[in-house]
Every structure is written in C-alpha cells, then in structure tokens.
C-alpha cells in the first residue's frame, strides 16, 4: 500500500512537471513535492514508521522518487530557460536595414517607341506590325532589292536553314500591309531587326527601327518633308531643324537621308552640327507593282528611323550594349 502511494505521487509529480509552463509553475511544483511540507518530503518522514523488514525497500523507493522528481524539475527548468534565451535572441533583428525591392520600369526603348507612336498617331498614322522571321520576298524582292544586292549576302542578313531569314529592316511591313489593303494608307511600324554586325558601342546584332508609310493619290515629297519635320520637332524640341540629303534606297525614288540639327559642348564652347537619324523617299513604282497596285494611280512616301539611335540621343546613352544588358542600375534611371 505504502509503495503504491509512492508510485502514485511520483506519477502525478512527473505528469505535472511535464505539463508545466514557465519557471513560476515549476517552482510551485518543487514546493508541492520537495518542499518542507511537500508530498515526497512527507513520504521521506514516514520511512522510520515502516516495519523494519520493509523499510529498506520502501526507503529506496522513496529516494528514487525524490531523485526522479528533482531530475525532472531540473531538466524542465533548463529547457524552459533555454526556450526563454531563444525568445530573447535575435530571431528578428528589427534594427537591420530592410531589403529594398525595386519596382519595374519601362525600358528606354519602350518609352521612346511609345512617344514616337503618340506623335505619329497625332498625324493620323495607325500602328502596324509584322513578323521578325521573314521570307526573302518581304525583306528583299518586293522591296525592289535585286538578287545580287550586297544586303542579301549572308554577311549582312541572318538566314535560317529553311531559307527564311530574320528581317534586317522593318520595311517588310510596308509590303505586308500593302498586299492586304488598298490606299489610303498611313502606317507606322516599330519593331526589332537583326543583322550579323560585330557588337560594339554603336552596333548590335539586334536593334529597333520605326518604319513609316503613306500611300494615297497625289502624295508629294513636300508632304513627306512636313511629316518628318513635325515629328522631329515633337520628339526633340521646336528649335530643331531638319535637312534632307540625296541618297539611295532600292524601294524609294528619289531617296534621302534625314539629318537633324543638334547643339553640343566642345571644349567648353557651344557647337552645332547635323545628325543622321533616318532614311526616306518616295515609294518606288516597282514596289507598287510588286504588291499589285494599278500603275500610276498612287504615290507615297516611306521612312525608317533607327529607334535605338533616337533613344540614345534623347537620354544621352553612349553605348548601345547598355540597352540589352538588363543592368538594373542603368535601367532605373529612366
Ligand atoms: N530600311 C532602311 C534601312 O534599314 C531604312 C529606310 C530607308 C526605310 C528609306 C525606308 C526608307 O522606309 O524610305 O536602312
């Protein structure tokens, strides 16, 4: 009976210690069982009352119970203090500077393209597009570029194994639109083009162009000049001047290169000069013939801007490679 009592007290004590939370509860359990008037202490006091032949075993049992409770209390106490050390420790250091997440931004090419689209939309142009993988028909033949033209050389155009190619100019979109639609047309086609150029500060194997095409009855060279000059001033400022120099493109006749006036500082002195920013011209009758327009009925003009060039001028970017490197510190300036 007495021995069972020891077992009972021990089981209760161990269960209570196991369930205890916090050092105050543990201390009250220590008093409850091991304190002067504690339950185990009371059992210790009864050892002397036990019959001599049972005393040894009983005493041993009580002492084991006392040791077990002491050990359990100690273990739990150290566990509890470990836990409180962890809670006090630097799980979350609120004094550390936060990790800043950058918001995405529009790429300077996209910003400039958007601006150009807006300017030409204001002049009545609609936005058109075409595929980047093209056929020789759209990139060359229909644009009056003869078979032996150097642009058709593998050194100047990326060819695919199946004879198709990566378009080397957005002029392809002129043909794609005219094959499907009748004049009047006023379209603007921004897009990527590809050429096997050695990459350096001003050349890349992928860059952007903006193609324009106007076709109607009685469209003149003067119309073209007005449109280009208006666009340049809208993009770069009213003080800009434009000049056209005679040039050659197979798909326009006559053709011209478009130059824009610009001011710059040289050795502390204000200088001014001319920058070439586009090609243009009156649509060659051979192109109209290639798309099946009735001969002599329509006239039109076309132009092609280098979009990267314009963005680089607008933002004073000196190296075209920066536009494709995805370098965040650079991109976040725009
Ligand atoms: N496609 C020409 C190029 O890649 C640019 C160009 C010149 C486009 C004259 C035109 C144009 O539409 O009329 O160099």
Coordinates of C-alpha atoms and ligand atoms in Angstrom, one line a residue:
X1 CA 0.0 0.0 0.0
X2 CA 2.7 2.4 1.0
X3 CA 4.8 1.6 -2.0
X4 CA 1.8 2.1 -4.3
X5 CA 1.4 5.5 -2.7
X6 CA 5.0 6.4 -3.7
X7 CA 4.4 5.3 -7.2
X8 CA 1.2 7.3 -7.4
X9 CA 2.8 10.5 -6.0
X10 CA 5.7 10.1 -8.4
X11 CA 3.5 9.6 -11.4
X12 CA 1.5 12.7 -10.5
X13 CA 4.6 14.8 -9.9
X14 CA 6.2 13.8 -13.2
X15 CA 3.0 14.5 -15.2
X16 CA 2.6 17.9 -13.6
X17 CA 6.2 18.8 -14.3
X18 CA 5.9 17.6 -17.9
X19 CA 2.8 19.8 -18.4
X20 CA 4.2 22.8 -16.5
X21 CA 4.8 26.1 -18.4
X22 CA 7.1 28.8 -17.0
X23 CA 9.6 28.8 -14.2
X24 CA 7.0 30.0 -11.6
X25 CA 4.8 27.0 -12.1
X26 CA 7.9 24.7 -11.8
X27 CA 8.9 26.4 -8.5
X28 CA 5.4 25.8 -7.1
X29 CA 5.7 22.2 -8.1
X30 CA 9.1 21.9 -6.4
X31 CA 7.5 23.2 -3.2
X32 CA 4.5 21.0 -3.7
X33 CA 6.6 17.8 -3.8
X34 CA 10.0 18.5 -2.5
X35 CA 9.4 21.5 -0.1
X36 CA 9.5 21.1 3.7
X37 CA 5.8 20.1 3.7
X38 CA 5.9 18.6 0.2
X39 CA 4.4 15.3 -0.6
X40 CA 7.6 13.5 -1.2
X41 CA 9.2 15.0 1.8
X42 CA 6.2 13.7 3.8
X43 CA 6.9 10.2 2.4
X44 CA 10.6 10.5 3.5
X45 CA 9.4 11.3 7.0
X46 CA 7.3 8.1 7.1
X47 CA 10.3 5.8 6.3
X48 CA 11.0 5.4 10.0
X49 CA 7.4 4.3 10.6
X50 CA 7.7 1.4 8.2
X51 CA 8.2 -2.2 9.6
X52 CA 11.9 -2.9 9.7
X53 CA 11.8 -5.7 7.2
X54 CA 10.1 -3.5 4.6
X55 CA 12.0 -0.3 5.5
X56 CA 14.9 -0.9 3.2
X57 CA 13.0 -1.3 0.1
X58 CA 10.5 1.4 0.9
X59 CA 13.3 3.8 1.7
X60 CA 14.9 3.0 -1.6
X61 CA 11.7 3.6 -3.5
X62 CA 11.1 7.0 -1.8
X63 CA 14.6 8.1 -2.5
X64 CA 14.4 7.1 -6.2
X65 CA 11.1 9.1 -6.4
X66 CA 12.8 12.1 -4.9
X67 CA 15.7 11.9 -7.3
X68 CA 13.4 11.4 -10.2
X69 CA 11.3 14.5 -9.4
X70 CA 14.4 16.5 -8.7
X71 CA 15.9 15.5 -12.0
X72 CA 12.7 16.1 -13.9
X73 CA 12.4 19.6 -12.4
X74 CA 16.0 20.3 -13.3
X75 CA 15.5 19.1 -16.9
X76 CA 12.4 21.1 -17.4
X77 CA 13.9 24.2 -15.8
X78 CA 16.9 24.1 -18.1
X79 CA 14.5 23.5 -21.1
X80 CA 12.4 26.5 -20.0
X81 CA 15.4 28.7 -19.6
X82 CA 16.8 27.6 -23.0
X83 CA 13.5 28.5 -24.5
X84 CA 13.4 31.9 -23.0
X85 CA 17.0 32.5 -24.1
X86 CA 15.9 31.7 -27.7
X87 CA 12.9 34.0 -27.4
X88 CA 15.1 36.9 -26.3
X89 CA 17.7 36.2 -29.0
X90 CA 17.9 37.8 -32.4
X91 CA 15.2 35.8 -34.3
X92 CA 14.2 39.1 -35.9
X93 CA 16.6 42.0 -35.8
X94 CA 14.4 45.0 -36.4
X95 CA 17.4 47.2 -36.4
X96 CA 18.7 45.7 -39.7
X97 CA 18.1 47.8 -42.8
X98 CA 15.3 46.4 -44.9
X99 CA 15.8 44.7 -48.2
X100 CA 14.5 47.1 -50.8
X101 CA 12.6 45.6 -53.7
X102 CA 12.8 47.7 -56.9
X103 CA 9.7 48.4 -58.9
X104 CA 9.9 47.5 -62.5
X105 CA 10.3 50.3 -65.1
X106 CA 9.7 50.7 -68.7
X107 CA 12.7 50.2 -70.9
X108 CA 14.0 53.4 -72.5
X109 CA 13.4 51.8 -76.0
X110 CA 9.7 51.3 -75.0
X111 CA 9.4 54.8 -73.6
X112 CA 10.8 56.3 -76.8
X113 CA 8.7 54.0 -79.1
X114 CA 5.6 55.0 -77.1
X115 CA 6.5 58.7 -77.7
X116 CA 7.0 58.2 -81.4
X117 CA 3.8 56.3 -81.7
X118 CA 1.9 59.1 -80.0
X119 CA 3.5 61.7 -82.2
X120 CA 2.6 59.8 -85.4
X121 CA -0.9 58.9 -84.1
X122 CA -1.5 62.6 -83.9
X123 CA -0.6 62.9 -87.6
X124 CA -3.2 60.3 -88.5
X125 CA -0.9 57.2 -88.6
X126 CA -2.1 53.8 -87.4
X127 CA 0.3 51.3 -85.8
X128 CA 1.2 48.1 -87.8
X129 CA 3.4 45.2 -87.2
X130 CA 4.9 42.2 -89.0
X131 CA 6.8 39.0 -88.1
X132 CA 10.5 39.1 -87.2
X133 CA 11.1 35.8 -89.1
X134 CA 10.5 36.7 -92.7
X135 CA 11.0 35.5 -96.3
X136 CA 13.2 36.9 -99.0
X137 CA 10.0 38.1 -100.7
X138 CA 9.2 40.6 -97.9
X139 CA 12.7 41.5 -96.9
X140 CA 14.1 42.0 -100.4
X141 CA 12.2 41.0 -103.6
X142 CA 9.0 43.0 -103.1
X143 CA 11.2 45.9 -101.9
X144 CA 12.9 46.1 -105.3
X145 CA 16.2 44.8 -103.8
X146 CA 17.8 42.8 -106.6
X147 CA 19.2 39.3 -106.2
X148 CA 22.8 40.5 -106.4
X149 CA 22.4 43.3 -103.8
X150 CA 25.1 43.1 -101.1
X151 CA 22.4 43.3 -98.3
X152 CA 21.3 39.8 -99.4
X153 CA 24.7 38.4 -98.6
X154 CA 25.0 36.1 -95.6
X155 CA 27.3 38.6 -94.1
X156 CA 24.5 41.2 -93.9
X157 CA 21.5 39.1 -93.1
X158 CA 20.8 36.2 -90.7
X159 CA 19.4 33.2 -92.7
X160 CA 17.6 30.3 -91.3
X161 CA 18.2 26.7 -92.6
X162 CA 14.9 26.7 -94.3
X163 CA 15.7 29.7 -96.5
X164 CA 13.8 32.2 -94.3
X165 CA 15.6 35.0 -92.5
X166 CA 15.5 37.3 -89.6
X167 CA 14.3 40.6 -91.1
X168 CA 17.0 43.1 -91.5
X169 CA 14.7 46.1 -91.8
X170 CA 11.1 47.0 -90.8
X171 CA 10.4 47.9 -94.4
X172 CA 9.0 44.4 -94.7
X173 CA 5.8 45.7 -93.0
X174 CA 5.2 48.1 -95.9
X175 CA 4.8 45.1 -98.2
X176 CA 2.7 43.1 -95.7
X177 CA 0.3 45.9 -95.3
X178 CA 0.0 46.9 -99.0
X179 CA -0.5 43.3 -100.1
X180 CA -3.6 43.2 -97.9
X181 CA -5.0 46.7 -98.1
X182 CA -5.8 49.4 -100.6
X183 CA -4.8 53.1 -100.2
X184 CA -5.2 55.5 -98.5
X185 CA -2.7 54.2 -96.0
X186 CA -0.8 55.8 -93.2
X187 CA 1.0 53.3 -91.1
X188 CA 3.8 53.3 -88.5
X189 CA 5.6 50.0 -87.7
X190 CA 8.1 49.9 -84.8
X191 CA 10.0 46.7 -84.3
X192 CA 13.1 44.6 -83.9
X193 CA 15.5 44.0 -86.8
X194 CA 18.6 41.7 -87.0
X195 CA 22.0 42.0 -88.7
X196 CA 25.1 40.0 -88.2
X197 CA 27.1 43.0 -87.1
X198 CA 30.1 42.9 -84.7
X199 CA 28.7 44.2 -81.4
X200 CA 30.4 47.5 -80.2
X201 CA 29.2 50.8 -78.7
X202 CA 27.2 51.7 -81.8
X203 CA 26.4 48.3 -83.4
X204 CA 24.3 45.4 -82.3
X205 CA 23.0 42.2 -84.0
X206 CA 19.5 43.2 -82.8
X207 CA 18.2 46.7 -82.9
X208 CA 15.0 48.6 -83.5
X209 CA 13.5 50.6 -86.3
X210 CA 10.4 52.6 -86.9
X211 CA 9.0 52.3 -90.4
X212 CA 6.5 54.7 -91.8
X213 CA 4.5 54.5 -95.0
X214 CA 1.9 56.9 -96.6
X215 CA 0.2 56.0 -99.8
X216 CA -2.7 57.8 -101.4
X217 CA -3.4 59.8 -104.6
X218 CA -1.3 62.9 -105.0
X219 CA 1.1 62.4 -102.1
X220 CA 4.1 64.6 -102.6
X221 CA 7.7 65.0 -101.4
X222 CA 6.5 68.1 -99.6
X223 CA 4.1 66.1 -97.6
X224 CA 6.9 63.8 -96.5
X225 CA 9.1 66.8 -95.5
X226 CA 6.3 68.3 -93.5
X227 CA 5.6 65.0 -91.6
X228 CA 9.2 64.3 -90.8
X229 CA 10.0 67.8 -89.7
X230 CA 6.9 67.9 -87.5
X231 CA 7.8 64.6 -85.9
X232 CA 11.4 65.6 -85.2
X233 CA 10.3 68.8 -83.5
X234 CA 7.7 67.0 -81.4
X235 CA 10.3 64.5 -80.3
X236 CA 13.3 66.7 -79.8
X237 CA 12.0 70.3 -79.5
X238 CA 10.7 73.1 -81.6
X239 CA 14.1 74.6 -82.2
X240 CA 15.3 71.6 -84.2
X241 CA 15.9 71.9 -87.9
X242 CA 15.8 69.2 -90.4
X243 CA 17.6 68.8 -93.7
X244 CA 17.5 66.1 -96.4
X245 CA 20.5 64.9 -98.4
X246 CA 20.1 62.9 -101.5
X247 CA 20.7 59.2 -101.0
X248 CA 19.7 55.8 -102.5
X249 CA 17.4 53.1 -101.3
X250 CA 16.1 50.4 -103.7
X251 CA 12.5 50.8 -102.6
X252 CA 12.3 54.6 -102.8
X253 CA 12.9 57.0 -105.7
X254 CA 14.0 59.7 -105.0
X255 CA 15.6 58.8 -101.7
X256 CA 17.1 61.0 -99.0
X257 CA 18.9 60.8 -95.6
X258 CA 17.3 62.8 -92.8
X259 CA 19.5 64.9 -90.7
X260 CA 18.6 66.8 -87.5
X261 CA 20.3 69.8 -86.1
X262 CA 21.8 69.5 -82.7
X263 CA 23.9 71.5 -80.3
X264 CA 26.7 70.2 -78.2
X265 CA 29.5 71.4 -76.0
X266 CA 33.1 71.0 -77.3
X267 CA 36.0 72.3 -75.2
X268 CA 33.5 74.5 -73.2
X269 CA 32.2 76.0 -76.5
X270 CA 28.7 75.6 -77.8
X271 CA 28.9 73.9 -81.2
X272 CA 26.2 72.8 -83.6
X273 CA 26.1 70.0 -86.1
X274 CA 23.9 67.6 -88.0
X275 CA 23.0 64.1 -87.1
X276 CA 21.6 61.4 -89.5
X277 CA 18.6 59.9 -87.9
X278 CA 16.5 58.3 -90.7
X279 CA 16.2 57.3 -94.4
X280 CA 13.2 58.3 -96.5
X281 CA 11.9 58.7 -100.0
X282 CA 9.0 58.4 -102.4
X283 CA 7.8 54.8 -102.9
X284 CA 9.4 53.3 -106.0
X285 CA 6.8 52.4 -108.7
X286 CA 8.3 48.9 -108.7
X287 CA 7.2 48.4 -105.1
X288 CA 3.6 49.3 -106.0
X289 CA 3.8 46.9 -108.9
X290 CA 5.1 44.1 -106.6
X291 CA 2.0 44.5 -104.4
X292 CA -0.4 44.7 -107.3
X293 CA -1.4 48.3 -107.1
X294 CA -2.6 49.8 -110.5
X295 CA 0.3 51.6 -112.2
X296 CA 0.4 55.3 -112.0
X297 CA -2.6 55.6 -109.7
X298 CA -0.9 56.2 -106.3
X299 CA 2.1 57.9 -104.9
X300 CA 3.5 57.7 -101.5
X301 CA 6.5 58.1 -99.2
X302 CA 8.3 55.9 -96.7
X303 CA 10.8 56.4 -94.0
X304 CA 12.8 54.4 -91.5
X305 CA 14.2 55.7 -88.2
X306 CA 16.7 53.9 -86.0
X307 CA 14.8 53.7 -82.7
X308 CA 17.9 52.9 -80.6
X309 CA 19.7 55.9 -82.1
X310 CA 16.8 58.2 -81.1
X311 CA 16.6 56.8 -77.6
X312 CA 20.4 57.2 -77.2
X313 CA 20.1 60.8 -78.3
X314 CA 17.2 61.6 -76.1
X315 CA 18.8 60.1 -73.0
X316 CA 22.4 60.7 -73.8
X317 CA 23.3 57.0 -73.8
X318 CA 26.7 56.4 -75.2
X319 CA 26.8 52.6 -75.6
X320 CA 24.0 50.6 -77.4
X321 CA 25.0 47.5 -75.5
X322 CA 23.5 49.0 -72.3
X323 CA 20.1 48.6 -73.9
X324 CA 20.2 44.9 -73.9
X325 CA 22.3 44.0 -70.8
X326 CA 19.4 44.2 -68.4
X327 CA 21.6 46.1 -66.0
X328 CA 19.3 47.3 -63.3
X329 CA 21.2 50.4 -62.1
X330 CA 21.2 51.6 -65.7
X331 CA 17.6 50.8 -66.5
X332 CA 16.4 52.5 -63.3
X333 CA 17.5 55.9 -64.5
X334 CA 14.6 56.2 -66.9
Ligands
LIG1 N1 15.1 50.1 -94.4 C1 16.2 51.1 -94.4 C2 17.4 50.6 -93.6 O1 17.2 49.6 -93.0 C3 15.7 52.4 -93.8 C4 14.8 53.1 -94.7 C5 15.2 54.0 -95.7 C6 13.4 52.8 -94.7 C7 14.4 54.6 -96.5 C8 12.5 53.5 -95.5 C9 13.1 54.4 -96.4 O2 11.2 53.3 -95.5 O3 12.2 55.0 -97.3 O4 18.4 51.1 -93.7

